[in-house]
Tab-separated table of C-alpha atoms in Angstrom:
chain	number	residue	atom	x	y	z
A	212	MET	CA	0.000	0.000	0.000
A	213	ALA	CA	1.355	3.376	-0.975
A	214	PHE	CA	0.398	6.717	0.552
A	215	SER	CA	0.367	10.023	-1.252
A	216	ALA	CA	2.343	12.950	0.148
A	217	ASP	CA	-0.869	14.495	1.523
A	218	GLU	CA	-1.889	11.224	3.175
A	219	LEU	CA	1.568	10.864	4.726
A	220	ARG	CA	1.257	14.391	6.150
A	221	VAL	CA	-2.121	13.478	7.725
A	222	LEU	CA	-0.726	10.201	9.055
A	223	ARG	CA	2.292	11.959	10.586
A	224	ARG	CA	0.006	14.499	12.281
A	225	ALA	CA	-2.283	11.734	13.598
A	226	LEU	CA	0.676	9.840	15.047
A	227	ALA	CA	2.039	12.999	16.662
A	228	ILE	CA	-1.354	13.675	18.237
A	229	ALA	CA	-1.553	10.076	19.466
A	230	LEU	CA	1.859	10.405	21.138
A	231	HIS	CA	1.269	13.897	22.517
A	232	PRO	CA	-2.469	14.421	23.027
A	233	ALA	CA	-3.648	17.879	22.109
A	234	PRO	CA	-6.992	19.377	21.124
A	235	LEU	CA	-7.841	18.702	17.470
A	236	GLN	CA	-9.058	21.192	14.938
A	237	ASP	CA	-12.039	20.262	12.772
A	238	GLU	CA	-9.839	20.188	9.692
A	239	ASP	CA	-7.491	17.622	11.311
A	240	VAL	CA	-10.438	15.410	12.292
A	241	GLN	CA	-11.836	15.509	8.743
A	242	ASP	CA	-8.403	14.699	7.280
A	243	CYS	CA	-8.037	11.706	9.629
A	244	LEU	CA	-11.518	10.438	8.736
A	245	ARG	CA	-10.763	10.725	5.001
A	246	LEU	CA	-7.472	8.882	5.491
A	247	ALA	CA	-9.218	6.118	7.473
A	248	ALA	CA	-11.821	5.769	4.710
A	249	SER	CA	-9.055	5.555	2.083
A	250	VAL	CA	-7.212	2.891	4.075
A	251	ASP	CA	-10.440	0.901	4.554
A	252	GLU	CA	-11.146	1.077	0.821
A	253	ALA	CA	-7.608	-0.040	-0.016
A	254	VAL	CA	-7.860	-2.983	2.401
A	255	HIS	CA	-11.230	-3.979	0.933
A	256	GLU	CA	-9.848	-3.761	-2.612
A	257	ALA	CA	-6.779	-5.793	-1.621
A	258	GLY	CA	-9.077	-8.497	-0.234
A	259	ARG	CA	-11.089	-8.558	-3.467
A	260	LEU	CA	-7.888	-8.748	-5.525
A	261	ARG	CA	-6.576	-11.584	-3.358
A	262	ALA	CA	-9.840	-13.538	-3.710
A	263	PHE	CA	-9.728	-13.076	-7.495
A	264	LEU	CA	-6.106	-14.205	-7.580
A	265	LEU	CA	-6.861	-17.356	-5.554
A	266	ASP	CA	-9.852	-18.208	-7.779
A	267	ASP	CA	-7.694	-17.749	-10.860
A	268	LEU	CA	-4.997	-19.904	-9.279
A	269	ALA	CA	-7.520	-22.699	-8.657
A	270	ARG	CA	-8.671	-22.564	-12.305
A	271	TYR	CA	-5.093	-22.812	-13.550
A	272	ARG	CA	-4.375	-25.666	-11.112
A	273	GLU	CA	-7.345	-27.634	-12.465
A	274	ALA	CA	-6.061	-27.142	-16.032
A	275	LEU	CA	-2.588	-28.532	-15.296
A	276	PRO	CA	-0.282	-29.652	-16.905
A	277	GLY	CA	-1.383	-27.568	-19.914
A	278	SER	CA	-1.340	-24.317	-17.908
A	279	LEU	CA	2.033	-24.876	-16.240
A	280	SER	CA	3.660	-21.500	-16.974
A	281	GLY	CA	0.546	-19.509	-16.047
A	282	TYR	CA	0.024	-21.561	-12.877
A	283	LEU	CA	3.599	-21.047	-11.680
A	284	GLU	CA	3.393	-17.306	-12.327
A	285	LEU	CA	0.058	-16.992	-10.511
A	286	LEU	CA	1.341	-19.062	-7.583
A	287	ARG	CA	4.365	-16.774	-7.265
A	288	ASP	CA	2.032	-13.745	-7.259
A	289	ALA	CA	-0.213	-15.373	-4.651
A	290	LEU	CA	2.771	-16.203	-2.439
A	291	ALA	CA	3.963	-12.607	-2.723
A	292	ALA	CA	0.476	-11.479	-1.629
A	293	GLY	CA	0.728	-13.612	1.528
A	294	HIS	CA	-1.007	-16.831	0.370
A	295	ASP	CA	-0.106	-19.923	2.379
A	296	PRO	CA	0.250	-22.830	-0.053
A	297	GLY	CA	-2.335	-25.520	0.609
A	298	ALA	CA	-2.379	-29.244	0.053
A	299	ASP	CA	-3.705	-28.762	-3.504
A	300	ASP	CA	-0.798	-26.492	-4.401
A	301	LEU	CA	1.764	-28.870	-2.936
A	302	ALA	CA	0.222	-31.883	-4.712
A	303	ALA	CA	0.185	-30.042	-8.046
A	304	LEU	CA	3.815	-28.979	-7.639
A	305	ARG	CA	4.867	-32.515	-6.692
A	306	ALA	CA	3.275	-33.808	-9.880
A	307	LEU	CA	5.214	-31.185	-11.865
A	308	ARG	CA	8.556	-31.457	-10.098
A	309	ARG	CA	10.346	-32.556	-13.282
A	310	ASN	CA	10.111	-28.934	-14.379
A	311	PRO	CA	12.976	-27.005	-12.723
A	312	ALA	CA	10.823	-23.936	-12.017
A	313	ALA	CA	8.130	-26.120	-10.424
A	314	ALA	CA	10.751	-27.974	-8.344
A	315	GLU	CA	12.153	-24.671	-7.064
A	316	LEU	CA	8.674	-23.392	-6.255
A	317	LEU	CA	7.832	-26.700	-4.526
A	318	ALA	CA	10.822	-26.296	-2.192
A	319	ARG	CA	9.733	-22.729	-1.369
A	320	CYS	CA	6.100	-23.755	-0.820
A	321	GLN	CA	7.077	-26.647	1.458
A	322	VAL	CA	9.029	-24.250	3.678
A	323	LEU	CA	6.111	-21.784	3.755
A	324	ALA	CA	3.551	-24.527	4.457
A	325	GLU	CA	5.682	-25.893	7.302
A	326	ARG	CA	6.012	-22.409	8.835
A	327	SER	CA	2.262	-21.921	8.540
A	328	VAL	CA	1.524	-25.231	10.269
A	329	ARG	CA	4.032	-24.494	13.038
A	330	ALA	CA	2.510	-21.047	13.588
A	331	ARG	CA	-1.016	-22.499	13.810
A	332	LEU	CA	0.164	-25.188	16.249
A	333	ALA	CA	1.904	-22.564	18.367
A	334	ARG	CA	-1.293	-20.465	18.475
A	335	VAL	CA	-3.341	-23.518	19.443
A	336	SER	CA	-0.897	-24.556	22.161
A	337	GLN	CA	-0.798	-20.994	23.532
A	338	ALA	CA	-4.581	-20.862	23.571
A	339	THR	CA	-4.869	-24.191	25.373
A	340	ALA	CA	-2.079	-23.262	27.807
A	341	SER	CA	-3.817	-20.044	28.751
A	342	THR	CA	-7.115	-21.850	29.444
A	343	ALA	CA	-5.665	-24.922	31.218
A	344	PRO	CA	-6.294	-25.148	34.978
A	345	LEU	CA	-3.321	-24.642	37.240
A	346	ALA	CA	-2.042	-27.855	38.781
A	347	SER	CA	-0.379	-28.216	42.150
A	348	SER	CA	2.739	-29.630	40.546
A	349	PRO	CA	3.697	-29.585	36.883
A	350	SER	CA	4.624	-33.288	36.831
A	351	ARG	CA	1.196	-34.463	38.127
A	352	ALA	CA	-1.250	-32.281	36.205
A	353	ARG	CA	-4.769	-33.723	36.074
A	354	LEU	CA	-7.308	-32.947	33.427
A	355	LEU	CA	-10.470	-32.776	35.478
A	356	ALA	CA	-12.329	-30.260	33.346
A	357	LEU	CA	-12.592	-32.335	30.183
A	358	PRO	CA	-16.040	-33.586	29.240
A	359	GLY	CA	-16.271	-37.275	30.015
A	360	GLY	CA	-13.307	-37.082	32.383
A	361	ARG	CA	-13.363	-38.372	35.969
A	362	ALA	CA	-12.980	-36.375	39.126
A	363	ALA	CA	-10.350	-37.484	41.615
A	364	GLY	CA	-12.761	-39.480	43.862
A	365	ASP	CA	-14.916	-41.097	41.179
A	366	GLU	CA	-14.619	-44.807	40.734
A	367	PRO	CA	-14.912	-46.298	37.275
A	368	LYS	CA	-18.290	-47.885	36.636
A	369	PRO	CA	-18.318	-51.478	35.458
A	370	THR	CA	-19.303	-51.889	31.855
A	371	PRO	CA	-22.466	-53.912	31.304
A	372	PRO	CA	-22.021	-57.237	29.527
A	373	PRO	CA	-22.842	-57.177	25.836
A	374	PRO	CA	-26.320	-58.440	24.941
A	375	ALA	CA	-26.564	-62.118	24.073
A	376	GLU	CA	-26.202	-62.591	20.369
A	377	ARG	CA	-27.834	-65.245	18.266
A	378	PRO	CA	-25.388	-67.677	16.798
A	379	VAL	CA	-24.616	-67.099	13.174
A	380	PRO	CA	-26.229	-69.873	11.089
A	381	LYS	CA	-24.047	-72.085	8.959
A	382	PRO	CA	-24.397	-71.802	5.206
A	383	SER	CA	-25.768	-75.347	5.076
A	384	GLU	CA	-28.575	-74.307	7.436
A	385	VAL	CA	-29.517	-71.258	5.395
A	386	PHE	CA	-29.060	-72.894	2.008
A	387	PRO	CA	-29.878	-76.626	2.288
A	388	PRO	CA	-28.045	-78.882	-0.144
A	389	ARG	CA	-29.777	-79.442	-3.462
A	390	ARG	CA	-30.995	-82.902	-4.243
A	391	ARG	CA	-29.518	-84.296	-7.351
A	392	PRO	CA	-32.149	-85.204	-9.909
A	393	VAL	CA	-32.673	-88.901	-10.410
A	394	PRO	CA	-31.773	-89.818	-13.962
A	395	PRO	CA	-34.708	-91.217	-15.993
A	396	PRO	CA	-34.694	-94.998	-16.378
A	397	PRO	CA	-33.131	-96.397	-19.534
A	398	PRO	CA	-35.576	-96.880	-22.469
A	399	GLU	CA	-35.507	-100.702	-22.175
A	400	GLU	CA	-36.860	-100.589	-18.631
A	401	ARG	CA	-39.670	-98.249	-19.625
A	402	ALA	CA	-40.833	-100.568	-22.356
A	403	ALA	CA	-40.627	-103.659	-20.147
A	404	GLY	CA	-42.396	-102.103	-17.252
């Protein structure tokens, strides 16, 4: 995001006022409001541009391998815009790794994806650490607040026996053996009989 000289002047004044509070003139307030509206519009437009770029990237990914050069260029642009490569991107790049540019981009995307996963895991572990109950000693922490967990004095309840099941019938009981047809008597016996 780039600011014009006038916007930088307003921003510098707003920061100075934030550091050293002083009464504001109406003109300063209006300038700050216009600057805030401009920043909001730029952020909104950047979000729209990013969504368009990711949609375009998905279309190119679906058209691979025919759209290889366009896909690699769009992926580079998306990475520059802060896109974290997903499983689809990594799978597409693995399939194209014979191409040197795709292999180089795959190595870069794997590093970025690993950083992204580590950052999410760190946020999750920080969130769970801040909400975990304090234990009397770190080595004997008990999880008593989990749903389905047991309190310290609860005894485990015996599990009821499984219901009696009918025995599974044998195939010969379900499908009785077929009787072989009796061959007709020879023609001589029919005539004599």
